[in-house]
Coordinates of C-alpha atoms and ligand atoms in Angstrom, one line a residue:
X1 CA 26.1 11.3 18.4
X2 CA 26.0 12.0 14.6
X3 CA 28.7 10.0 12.4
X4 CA 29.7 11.8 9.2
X5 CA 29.1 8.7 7.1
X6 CA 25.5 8.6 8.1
X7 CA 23.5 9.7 5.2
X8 CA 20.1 11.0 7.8
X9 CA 16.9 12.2 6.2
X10 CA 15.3 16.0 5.4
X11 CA 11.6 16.0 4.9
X12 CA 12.6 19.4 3.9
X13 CA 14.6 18.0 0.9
X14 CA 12.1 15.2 0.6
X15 CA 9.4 18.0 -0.6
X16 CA 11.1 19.6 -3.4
X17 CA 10.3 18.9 -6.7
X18 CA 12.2 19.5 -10.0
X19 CA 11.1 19.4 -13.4
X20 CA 14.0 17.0 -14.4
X21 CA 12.1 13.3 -16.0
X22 CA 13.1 10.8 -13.0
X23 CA 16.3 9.0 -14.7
X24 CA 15.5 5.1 -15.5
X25 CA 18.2 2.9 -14.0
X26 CA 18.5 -0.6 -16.0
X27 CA 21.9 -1.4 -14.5
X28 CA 22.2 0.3 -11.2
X29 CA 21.4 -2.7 -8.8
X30 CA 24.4 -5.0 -8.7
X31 CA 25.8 -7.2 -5.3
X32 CA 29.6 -6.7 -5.2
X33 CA 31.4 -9.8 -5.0
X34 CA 33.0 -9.8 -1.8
X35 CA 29.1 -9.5 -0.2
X36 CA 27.6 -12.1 -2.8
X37 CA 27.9 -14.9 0.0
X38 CA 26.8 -12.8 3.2
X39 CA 23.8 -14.8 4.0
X40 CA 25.2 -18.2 3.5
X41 CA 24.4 -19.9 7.1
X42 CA 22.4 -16.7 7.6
X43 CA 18.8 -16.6 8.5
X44 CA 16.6 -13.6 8.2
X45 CA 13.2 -12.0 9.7
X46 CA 11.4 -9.2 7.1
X47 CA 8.2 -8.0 8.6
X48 CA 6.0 -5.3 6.7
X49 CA 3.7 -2.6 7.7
X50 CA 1.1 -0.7 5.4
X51 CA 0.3 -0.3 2.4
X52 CA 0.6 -2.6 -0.7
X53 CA 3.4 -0.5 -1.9
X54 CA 5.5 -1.5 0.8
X55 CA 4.6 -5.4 0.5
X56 CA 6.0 -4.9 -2.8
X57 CA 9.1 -2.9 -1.3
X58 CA 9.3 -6.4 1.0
X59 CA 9.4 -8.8 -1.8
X60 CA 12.3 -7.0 -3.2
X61 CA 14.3 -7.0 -0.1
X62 CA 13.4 -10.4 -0.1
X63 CA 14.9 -10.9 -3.6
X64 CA 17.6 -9.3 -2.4
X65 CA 18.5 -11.4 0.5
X66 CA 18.2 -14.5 -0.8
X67 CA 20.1 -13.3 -4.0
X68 CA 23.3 -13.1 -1.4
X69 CA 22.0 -16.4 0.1
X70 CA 20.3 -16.0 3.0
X71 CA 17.4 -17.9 4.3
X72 CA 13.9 -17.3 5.6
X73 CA 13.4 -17.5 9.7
X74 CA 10.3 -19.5 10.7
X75 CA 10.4 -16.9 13.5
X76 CA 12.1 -13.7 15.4
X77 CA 13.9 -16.3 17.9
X78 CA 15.3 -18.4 14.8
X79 CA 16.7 -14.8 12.9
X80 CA 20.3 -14.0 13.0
X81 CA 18.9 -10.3 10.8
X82 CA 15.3 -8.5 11.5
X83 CA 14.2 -6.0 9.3
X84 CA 11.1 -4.1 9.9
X85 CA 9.7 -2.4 7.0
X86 CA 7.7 0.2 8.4
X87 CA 5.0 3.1 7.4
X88 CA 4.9 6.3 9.1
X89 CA 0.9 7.0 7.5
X90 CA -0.8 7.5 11.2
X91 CA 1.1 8.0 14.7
X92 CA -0.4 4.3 15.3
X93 CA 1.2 3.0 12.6
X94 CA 4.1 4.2 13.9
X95 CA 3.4 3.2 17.9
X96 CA 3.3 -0.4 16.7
X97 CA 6.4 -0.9 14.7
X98 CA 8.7 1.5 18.0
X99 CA 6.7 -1.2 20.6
X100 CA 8.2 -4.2 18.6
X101 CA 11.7 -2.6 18.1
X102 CA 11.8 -2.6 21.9
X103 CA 10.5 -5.6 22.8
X104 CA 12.8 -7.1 20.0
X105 CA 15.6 -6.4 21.7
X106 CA 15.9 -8.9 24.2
X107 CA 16.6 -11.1 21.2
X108 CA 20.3 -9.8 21.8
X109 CA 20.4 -11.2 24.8
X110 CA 20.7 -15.6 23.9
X111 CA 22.2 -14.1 20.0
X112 CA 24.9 -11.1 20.6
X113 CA 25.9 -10.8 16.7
X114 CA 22.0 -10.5 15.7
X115 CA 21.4 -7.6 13.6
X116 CA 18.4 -5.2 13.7
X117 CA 17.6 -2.7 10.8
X118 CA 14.3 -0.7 10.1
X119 CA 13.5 1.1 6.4
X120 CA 10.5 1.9 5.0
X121 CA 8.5 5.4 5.3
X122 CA 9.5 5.7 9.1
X123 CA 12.9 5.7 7.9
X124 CA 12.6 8.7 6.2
X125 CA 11.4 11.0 9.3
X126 CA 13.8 12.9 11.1
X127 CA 12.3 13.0 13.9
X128 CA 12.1 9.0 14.1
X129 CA 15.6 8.9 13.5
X130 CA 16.1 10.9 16.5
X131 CA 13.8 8.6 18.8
X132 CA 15.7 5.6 17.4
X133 CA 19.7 7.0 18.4
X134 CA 17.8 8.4 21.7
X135 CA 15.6 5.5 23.2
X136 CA 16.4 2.3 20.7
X137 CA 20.3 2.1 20.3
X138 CA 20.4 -1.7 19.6
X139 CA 18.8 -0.7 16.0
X140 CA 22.4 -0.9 14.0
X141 CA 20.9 -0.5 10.0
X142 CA 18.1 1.7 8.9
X143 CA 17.8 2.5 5.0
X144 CA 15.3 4.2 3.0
X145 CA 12.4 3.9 0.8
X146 CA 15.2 5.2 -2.1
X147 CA 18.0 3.2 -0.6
X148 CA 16.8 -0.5 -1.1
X149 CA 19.0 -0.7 -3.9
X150 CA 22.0 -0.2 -2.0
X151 CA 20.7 -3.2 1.3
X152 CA 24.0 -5.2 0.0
X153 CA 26.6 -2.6 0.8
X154 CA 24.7 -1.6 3.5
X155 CA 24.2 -5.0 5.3
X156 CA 27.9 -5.6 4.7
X157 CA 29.3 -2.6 6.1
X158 CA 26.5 -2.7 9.2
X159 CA 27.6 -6.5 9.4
X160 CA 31.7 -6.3 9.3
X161 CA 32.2 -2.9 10.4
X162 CA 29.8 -3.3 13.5
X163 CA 29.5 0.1 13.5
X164 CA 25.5 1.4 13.2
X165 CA 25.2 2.3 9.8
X166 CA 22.5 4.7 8.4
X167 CA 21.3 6.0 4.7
X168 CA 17.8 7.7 3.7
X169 CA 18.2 9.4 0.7
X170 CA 15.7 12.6 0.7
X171 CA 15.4 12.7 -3.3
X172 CA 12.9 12.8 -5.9
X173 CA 14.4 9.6 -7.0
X174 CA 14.7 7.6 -9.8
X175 CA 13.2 4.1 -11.6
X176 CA 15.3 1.4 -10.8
X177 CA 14.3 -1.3 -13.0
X178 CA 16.8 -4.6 -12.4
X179 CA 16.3 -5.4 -8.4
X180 CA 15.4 -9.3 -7.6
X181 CA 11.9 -10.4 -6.2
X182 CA 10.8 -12.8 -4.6
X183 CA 6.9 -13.3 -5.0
X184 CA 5.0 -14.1 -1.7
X185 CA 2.2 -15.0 -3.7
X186 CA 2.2 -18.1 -6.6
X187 CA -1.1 -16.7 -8.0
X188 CA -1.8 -12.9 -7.5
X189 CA 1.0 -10.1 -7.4
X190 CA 1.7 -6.7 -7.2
X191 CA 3.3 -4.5 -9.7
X192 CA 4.4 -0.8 -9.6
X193 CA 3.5 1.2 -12.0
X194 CA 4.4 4.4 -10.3
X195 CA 6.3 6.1 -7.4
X196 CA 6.1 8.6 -5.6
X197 CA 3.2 10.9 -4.8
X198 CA 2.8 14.9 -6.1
X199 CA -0.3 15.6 -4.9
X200 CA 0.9 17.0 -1.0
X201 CA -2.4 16.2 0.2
X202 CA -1.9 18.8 3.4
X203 CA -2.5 15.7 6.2
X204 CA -0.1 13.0 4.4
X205 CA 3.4 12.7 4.9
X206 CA 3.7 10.1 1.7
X207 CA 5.1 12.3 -0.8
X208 CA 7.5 13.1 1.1
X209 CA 8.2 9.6 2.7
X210 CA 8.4 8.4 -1.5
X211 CA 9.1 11.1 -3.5
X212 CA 8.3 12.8 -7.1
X213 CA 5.8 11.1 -8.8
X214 CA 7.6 8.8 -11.1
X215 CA 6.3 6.2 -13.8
X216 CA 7.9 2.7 -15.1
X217 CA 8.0 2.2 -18.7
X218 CA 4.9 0.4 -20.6
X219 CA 7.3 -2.0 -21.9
X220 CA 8.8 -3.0 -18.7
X221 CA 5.3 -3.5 -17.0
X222 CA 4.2 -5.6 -19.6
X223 CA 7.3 -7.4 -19.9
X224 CA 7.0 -8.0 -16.0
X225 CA 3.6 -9.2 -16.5
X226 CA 4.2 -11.5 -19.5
X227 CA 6.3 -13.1 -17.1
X228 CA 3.6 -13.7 -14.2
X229 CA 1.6 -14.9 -16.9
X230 CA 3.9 -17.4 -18.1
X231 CA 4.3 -18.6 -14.6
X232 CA 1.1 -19.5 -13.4
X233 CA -0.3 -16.0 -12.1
X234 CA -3.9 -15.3 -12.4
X235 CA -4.2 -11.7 -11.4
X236 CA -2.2 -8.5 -10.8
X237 CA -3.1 -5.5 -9.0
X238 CA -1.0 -2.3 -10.3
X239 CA 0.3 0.1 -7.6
X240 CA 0.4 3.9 -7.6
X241 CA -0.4 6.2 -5.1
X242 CA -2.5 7.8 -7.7
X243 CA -2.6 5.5 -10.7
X244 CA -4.4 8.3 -12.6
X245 CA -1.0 9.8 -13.0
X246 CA 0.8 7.4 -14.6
X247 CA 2.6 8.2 -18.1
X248 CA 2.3 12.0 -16.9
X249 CA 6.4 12.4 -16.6
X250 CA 6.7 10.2 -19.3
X251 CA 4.4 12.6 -21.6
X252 CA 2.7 9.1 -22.8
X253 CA -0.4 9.6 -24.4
X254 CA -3.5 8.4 -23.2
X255 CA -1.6 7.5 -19.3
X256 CA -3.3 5.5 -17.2
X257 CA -6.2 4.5 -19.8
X258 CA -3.8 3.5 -22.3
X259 CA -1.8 1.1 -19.6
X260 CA -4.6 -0.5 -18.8
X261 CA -6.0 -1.3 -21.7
X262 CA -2.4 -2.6 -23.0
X263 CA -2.6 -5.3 -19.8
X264 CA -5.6 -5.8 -20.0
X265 CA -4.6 -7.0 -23.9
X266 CA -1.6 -9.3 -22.1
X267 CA -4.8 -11.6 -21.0
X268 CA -4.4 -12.0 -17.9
X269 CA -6.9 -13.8 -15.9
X270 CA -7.6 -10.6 -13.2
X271 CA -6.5 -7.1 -12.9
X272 CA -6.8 -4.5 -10.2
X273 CA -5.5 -1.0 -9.2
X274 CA -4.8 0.8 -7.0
X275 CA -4.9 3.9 -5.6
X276 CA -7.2 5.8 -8.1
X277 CA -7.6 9.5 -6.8
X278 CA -11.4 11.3 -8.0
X279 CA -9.7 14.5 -9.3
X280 CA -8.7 13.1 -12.1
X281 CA -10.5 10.0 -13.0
X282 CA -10.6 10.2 -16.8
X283 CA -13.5 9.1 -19.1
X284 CA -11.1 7.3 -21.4
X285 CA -10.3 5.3 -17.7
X286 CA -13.9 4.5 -17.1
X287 CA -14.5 3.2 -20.7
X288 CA -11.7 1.0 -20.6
X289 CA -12.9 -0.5 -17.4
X290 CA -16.6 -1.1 -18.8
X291 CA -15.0 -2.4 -22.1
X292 CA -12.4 -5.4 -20.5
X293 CA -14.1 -8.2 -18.1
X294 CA -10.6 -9.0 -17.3
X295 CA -10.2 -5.7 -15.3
X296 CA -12.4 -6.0 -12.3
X297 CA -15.4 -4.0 -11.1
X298 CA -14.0 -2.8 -8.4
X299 CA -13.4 0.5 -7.5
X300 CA -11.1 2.0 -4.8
X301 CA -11.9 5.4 -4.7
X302 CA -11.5 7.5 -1.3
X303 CA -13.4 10.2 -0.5
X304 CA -12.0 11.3 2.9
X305 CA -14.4 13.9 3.9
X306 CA -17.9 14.8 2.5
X307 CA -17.3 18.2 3.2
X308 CA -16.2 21.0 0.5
X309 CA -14.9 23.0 2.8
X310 CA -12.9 19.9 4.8
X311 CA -11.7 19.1 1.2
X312 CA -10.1 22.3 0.1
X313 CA -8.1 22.5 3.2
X314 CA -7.4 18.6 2.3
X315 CA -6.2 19.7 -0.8
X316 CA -8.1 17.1 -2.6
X317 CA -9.0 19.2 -5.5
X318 CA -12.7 18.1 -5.8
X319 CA -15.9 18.8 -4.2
X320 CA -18.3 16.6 -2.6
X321 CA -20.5 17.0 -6.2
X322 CA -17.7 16.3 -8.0
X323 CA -17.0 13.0 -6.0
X324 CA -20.5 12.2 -6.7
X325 CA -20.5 13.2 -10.2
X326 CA -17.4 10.2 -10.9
X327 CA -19.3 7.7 -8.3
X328 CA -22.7 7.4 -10.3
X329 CA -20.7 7.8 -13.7
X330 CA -19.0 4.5 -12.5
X331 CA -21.8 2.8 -11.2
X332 CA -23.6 3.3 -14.1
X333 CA -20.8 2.6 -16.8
X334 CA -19.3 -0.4 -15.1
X335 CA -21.6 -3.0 -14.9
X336 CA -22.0 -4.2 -11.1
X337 CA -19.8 -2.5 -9.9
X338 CA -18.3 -2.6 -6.1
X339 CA -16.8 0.4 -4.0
X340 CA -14.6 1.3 -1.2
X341 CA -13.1 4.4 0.3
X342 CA -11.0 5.7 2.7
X343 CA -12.3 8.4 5.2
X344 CA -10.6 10.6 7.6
X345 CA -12.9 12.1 10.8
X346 CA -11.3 14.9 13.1
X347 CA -9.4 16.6 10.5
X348 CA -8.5 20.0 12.4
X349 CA -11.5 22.0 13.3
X350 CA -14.0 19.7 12.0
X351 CA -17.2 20.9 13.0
X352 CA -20.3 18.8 14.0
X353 CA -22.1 20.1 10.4
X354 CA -19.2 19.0 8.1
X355 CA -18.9 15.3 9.7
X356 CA -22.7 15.2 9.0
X357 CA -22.2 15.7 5.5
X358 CA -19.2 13.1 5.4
X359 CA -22.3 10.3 7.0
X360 CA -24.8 11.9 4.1
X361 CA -22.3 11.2 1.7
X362 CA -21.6 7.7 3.0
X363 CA -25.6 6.7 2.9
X364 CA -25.6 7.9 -0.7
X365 CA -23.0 5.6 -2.1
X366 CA -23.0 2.9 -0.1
X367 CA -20.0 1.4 -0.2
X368 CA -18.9 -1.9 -0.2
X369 CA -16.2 -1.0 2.2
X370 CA -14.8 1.4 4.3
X371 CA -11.6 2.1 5.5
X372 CA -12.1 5.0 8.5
X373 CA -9.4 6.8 10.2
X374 CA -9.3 9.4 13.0
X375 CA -7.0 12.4 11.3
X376 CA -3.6 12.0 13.0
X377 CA -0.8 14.8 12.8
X378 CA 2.0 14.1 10.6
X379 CA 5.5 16.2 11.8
X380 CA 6.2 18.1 8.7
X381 CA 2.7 18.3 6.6
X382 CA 0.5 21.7 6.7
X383 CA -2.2 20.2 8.6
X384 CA 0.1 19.3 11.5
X385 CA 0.7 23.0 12.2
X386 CA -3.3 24.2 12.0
X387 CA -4.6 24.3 15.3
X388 CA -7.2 22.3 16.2
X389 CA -10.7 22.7 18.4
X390 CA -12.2 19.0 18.4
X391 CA -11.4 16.9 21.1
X392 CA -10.2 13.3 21.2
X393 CA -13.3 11.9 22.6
X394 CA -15.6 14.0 19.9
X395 CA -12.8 12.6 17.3
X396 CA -13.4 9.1 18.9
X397 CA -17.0 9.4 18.7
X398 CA -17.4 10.6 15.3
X399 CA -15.2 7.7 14.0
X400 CA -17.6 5.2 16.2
X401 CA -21.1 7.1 14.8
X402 CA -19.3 6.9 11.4
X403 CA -18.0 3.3 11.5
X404 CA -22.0 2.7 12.4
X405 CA -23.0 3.5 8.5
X406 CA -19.9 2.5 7.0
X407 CA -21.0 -1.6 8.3
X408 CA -24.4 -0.8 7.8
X409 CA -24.0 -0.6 4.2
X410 CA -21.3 -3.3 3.8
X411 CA -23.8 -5.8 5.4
X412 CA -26.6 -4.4 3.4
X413 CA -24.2 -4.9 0.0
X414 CA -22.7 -8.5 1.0
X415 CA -26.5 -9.7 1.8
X416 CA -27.6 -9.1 -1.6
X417 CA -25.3 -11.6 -2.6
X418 CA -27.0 -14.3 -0.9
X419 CA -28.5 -17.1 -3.4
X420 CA -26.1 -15.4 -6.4
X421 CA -23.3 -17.2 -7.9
X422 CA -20.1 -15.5 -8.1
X423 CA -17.1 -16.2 -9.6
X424 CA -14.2 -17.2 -6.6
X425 CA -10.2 -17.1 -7.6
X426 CA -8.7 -19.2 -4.7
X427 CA -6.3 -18.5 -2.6
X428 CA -6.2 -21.2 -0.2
X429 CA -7.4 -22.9 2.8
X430 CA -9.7 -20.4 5.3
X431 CA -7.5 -19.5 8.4
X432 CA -10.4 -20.9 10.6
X433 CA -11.4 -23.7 9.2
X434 CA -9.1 -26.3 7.6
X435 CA -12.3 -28.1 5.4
X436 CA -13.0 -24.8 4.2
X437 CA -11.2 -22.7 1.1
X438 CA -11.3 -19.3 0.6
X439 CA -10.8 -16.4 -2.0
X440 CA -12.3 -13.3 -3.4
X441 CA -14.9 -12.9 -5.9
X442 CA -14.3 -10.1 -8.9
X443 CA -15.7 -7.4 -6.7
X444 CA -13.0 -8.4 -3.5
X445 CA -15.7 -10.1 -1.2
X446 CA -13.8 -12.6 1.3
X447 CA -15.8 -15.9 0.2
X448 CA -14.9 -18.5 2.4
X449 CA -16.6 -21.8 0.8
X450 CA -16.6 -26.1 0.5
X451 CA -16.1 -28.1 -2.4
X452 CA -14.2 -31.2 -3.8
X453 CA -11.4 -30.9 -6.1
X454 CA -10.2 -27.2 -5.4
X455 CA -6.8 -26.3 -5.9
X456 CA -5.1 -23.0 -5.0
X457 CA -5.2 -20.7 -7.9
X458 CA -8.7 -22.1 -9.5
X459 CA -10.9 -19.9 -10.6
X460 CA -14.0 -21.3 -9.0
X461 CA -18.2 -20.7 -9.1
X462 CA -19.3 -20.9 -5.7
X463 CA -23.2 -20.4 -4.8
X464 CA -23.3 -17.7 -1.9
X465 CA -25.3 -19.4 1.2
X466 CA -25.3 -16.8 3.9
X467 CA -23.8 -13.0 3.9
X468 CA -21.7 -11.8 7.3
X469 CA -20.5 -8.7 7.7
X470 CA -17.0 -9.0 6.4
X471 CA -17.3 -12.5 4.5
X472 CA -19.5 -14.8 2.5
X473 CA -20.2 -18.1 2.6
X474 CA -20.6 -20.7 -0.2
X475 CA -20.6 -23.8 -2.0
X476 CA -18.6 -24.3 -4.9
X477 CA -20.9 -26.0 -7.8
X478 CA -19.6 -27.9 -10.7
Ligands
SAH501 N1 -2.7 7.5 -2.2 C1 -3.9 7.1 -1.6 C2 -3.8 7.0 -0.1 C3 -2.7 6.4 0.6 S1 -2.7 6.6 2.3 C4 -5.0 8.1 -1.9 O1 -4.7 9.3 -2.1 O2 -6.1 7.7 -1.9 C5 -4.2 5.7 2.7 C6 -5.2 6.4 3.5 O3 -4.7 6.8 4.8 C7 -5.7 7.7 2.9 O4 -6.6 7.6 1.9 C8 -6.2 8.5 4.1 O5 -7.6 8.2 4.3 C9 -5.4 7.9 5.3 N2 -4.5 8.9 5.8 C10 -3.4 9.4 5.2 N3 -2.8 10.3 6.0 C11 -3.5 10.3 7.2 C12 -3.4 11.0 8.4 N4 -2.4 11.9 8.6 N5 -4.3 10.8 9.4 C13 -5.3 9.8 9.2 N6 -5.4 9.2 8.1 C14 -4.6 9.4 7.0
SF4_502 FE1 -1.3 11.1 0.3 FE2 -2.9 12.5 -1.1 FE3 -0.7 11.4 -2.2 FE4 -2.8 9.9 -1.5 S1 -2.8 11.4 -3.1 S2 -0.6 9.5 -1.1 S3 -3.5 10.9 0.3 S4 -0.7 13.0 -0.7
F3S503 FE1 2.6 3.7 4.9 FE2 4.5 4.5 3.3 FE3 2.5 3.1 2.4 S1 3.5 5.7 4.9 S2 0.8 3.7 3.6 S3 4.0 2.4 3.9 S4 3.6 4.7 1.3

């Protein structure tokens, strides 16, 4: 059954792009008055999938909650609203978040008037809309990734009305500049920099989950980051889903290059960013990374295949030499330096020859860290309609045979830190061990470490003891 005031999304709209500069909003965001006091006595439930884009996404739906007064649930059973702010990147992804809508729903059951809504990139698929009024009818509010702005109205009319209300916008979008936060962390945080994704890689369904690529303004970044600074933050990492992008639509010279070197300028104890994409990895990037010890040498930079061929149907827009090329320009600009990547195996057709070249790849650079995926078909995306000749079990195996050189070399790198003294920024106690404190060194190694007189938010020099796989261990020295 399809209501006429239901706004449902189009991937097919979601794909186009204009010319048109995304319009800044400074005053769009506002909570009517009659909704202002819709939480009071209200409890609510916010769990986030994926990337760090959508924890950011959270704390503003966060800040927007609270901002009409409701409160944070210890747990599901305590909630009187759940909101699952999902990612539709892999079918997994998306398997996880339809197996706790249903299992949420016995929640109904001991509280009648609880209210389940769903938004994030999942929100934006047809197709999951279609599962969600077929096989999960107790979901009565999804919104998304451009409708956050608009959760007040929503909530309200979803709330009063009792009637299931849906809106997913399927445009480019714009910048909406005044919506609340409210900061998980009290000594490292995300900002945006960017939206939106134009690069249509041909497996990825983000750009059209998120839209055109759009960037903030340098002064509202830097404002937002005076104002970490001045309470108590240490580090930010800046969000893009290619960072290298930034200023483009804003026809700012020097982009990315010139952003970062403007925060790194606000002093800030530790900055990071994320998602860098090799095609266009400037020069002007790399020297402002070598010249600033605040930004930190580390390096996300994902590869996804080693093979030229895999790449151009990819759409990546490099070869594996180029990839190379940028990697030991890096390594040997940015002084001890760390790496990771992101690597998809079983991309349609994938033959035994090309994954070898993605494992020769891998023993060349040795990364730090690895993120490894098996390719999954996104409804929508080129790559979901090429047919494909590798199996699940070859797809499994290569991810296994892969996964074998990815932790080789992130055991070989963390080893080399034994005996070295790094510098630690805390972020708390270790989840296994209450006498022990934890927190990442400039190059993201997990330290987990003792000492007296820690406090959350320190920047500490521990003395590395022993390596593990995933973490190191240390002593903090005075
Ligand atoms: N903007 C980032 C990536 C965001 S998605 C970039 O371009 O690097 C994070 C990772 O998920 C990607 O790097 C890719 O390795 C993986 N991924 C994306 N789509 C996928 C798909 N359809 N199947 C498997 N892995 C995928
Ligand atoms: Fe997806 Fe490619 Fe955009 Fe990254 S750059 S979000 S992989 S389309
Ligand atoms: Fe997932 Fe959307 Fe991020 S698909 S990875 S939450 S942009």
């Amino acid at each position: 059954m399809m209501k006429e005031n239901w706004n449902m999304p189009s991937l097919d709209k979601a794909k186009q792009r204009s010319k048109n500069q995304a319009v800044i909003e400074k005053s769009l965001f506002n909570i009517p008055f009659e909704v202002e006091n819709l939480g009071v006595g209200r409890k609510y439930y916010l769990r986030t999938y994926g990337c760090q884009a959508n924890e950011r996404d959270g704390e503003t739906i966060a800040g927007i909650l609270e901002a009409m007064h409701f409160t944070p649930a210890e747990n599901v059973e305590e909630a009187d609203l759940i909101l699952l702010n999902t990612c539709a990147i892999r079918k997994n992804a998306e398997d996880k978040v339809l197996g706790e809508l249903g299992s949420l729903k016995r929640l109904r059951k001991t509280n009648p008037d609880i209210l389940f809504g769903m938004c994030g990139c999942m929100a934006q698929e047809e197709d999951v809309i279609q599962t969600l009024l077929e096989k999960y009818p107790h979901v009565d509010l999804v919104f998304g990734t451009h409708n956050i702005h608009r959760l007040p109205v929503l909530l309200y009319q979803a709330m009063m009305s009792k009637e299931k209300t849906i809106e997913v916008f399927s445009k480019e979008g714009e910048v909406i500049e005044n919506l609340p936060v409210k900061r998980f962390g009290t000594h490292k945080a995300w900002v945006n920099i960017m939206y939106g994704c134009d690069k249509f890689c041909t497996y990825c369904i983000v750009p059209y989950t998120r839209g055109k690529e759009r960037s903030r303004q340098v002064e509202d970044i830097l404002d937002e980051i005076h104002t970490l600074i001045d309470t108590g933050f240490k580090e930010v990492t800046l969000l893009g889903q290619n960072v290298n992008s930034y200023g483009k639509d804003l026809h700012l010279e020097g982009g990315f290059a010139y952003l970062l070197e403007e925060v790194a300028k606000t002093g800030i104890e530790r900055i990071r960013f994320v998602t860098s994409h090799p095609w266009n990895f400037s020069d002007e990037m790399i020297q402002v990374i070598a010249k600033y010890d605040n930004i930190m040498p580390f390096i996300h930079l994902p590869v996804q295949s080693g093979n030229d061929e895999i790449l151009k149907i990819m759409g990546r827009r490099y070869t594996s030499k180029d990839y190379l090329t940028l990697f030991h320009k890096l390594k040997d600009q940015v002084k001890d330096a760390a790496f990771s990547t992101d690597i998809i195996v079983g991309f349609p057709n994938e033959t035994r020859e090309q994954f070898e070249d993605t494992l020769k790849l891998v023993d060349e650079c040795q990364f730090d860290n690895s993120f490894t995926f098996i390719y999954s078909p996104r409804v929508g995306t080129p790559a979901a309609k090429m047919e494909d000749n590798v199996s699940m079990e070859e797809k499994e195996s290569r991810l296994q045979e892969l996964m074998e050189h990815t932790n080789h070399w992130a055991r070989v790198k963390n080893e080399a830190y034994e005996g070295k003294v790094v510098e630690v920024l805390v972020d708390g106690i270790s989840k296994k061990n209450e006498n022990v404190w934890c927190g990442y060194t400039k190059t993201n190694k997990l330290v987990n470490f003792i000492g007296e007189n820690i406090h959350v938010g320190d920047l500490v020099n521990v003395k590395i003891t022993a390596a593990k796989s995933w973490s190191l261990d240390g002593e903090a020295i005075k």
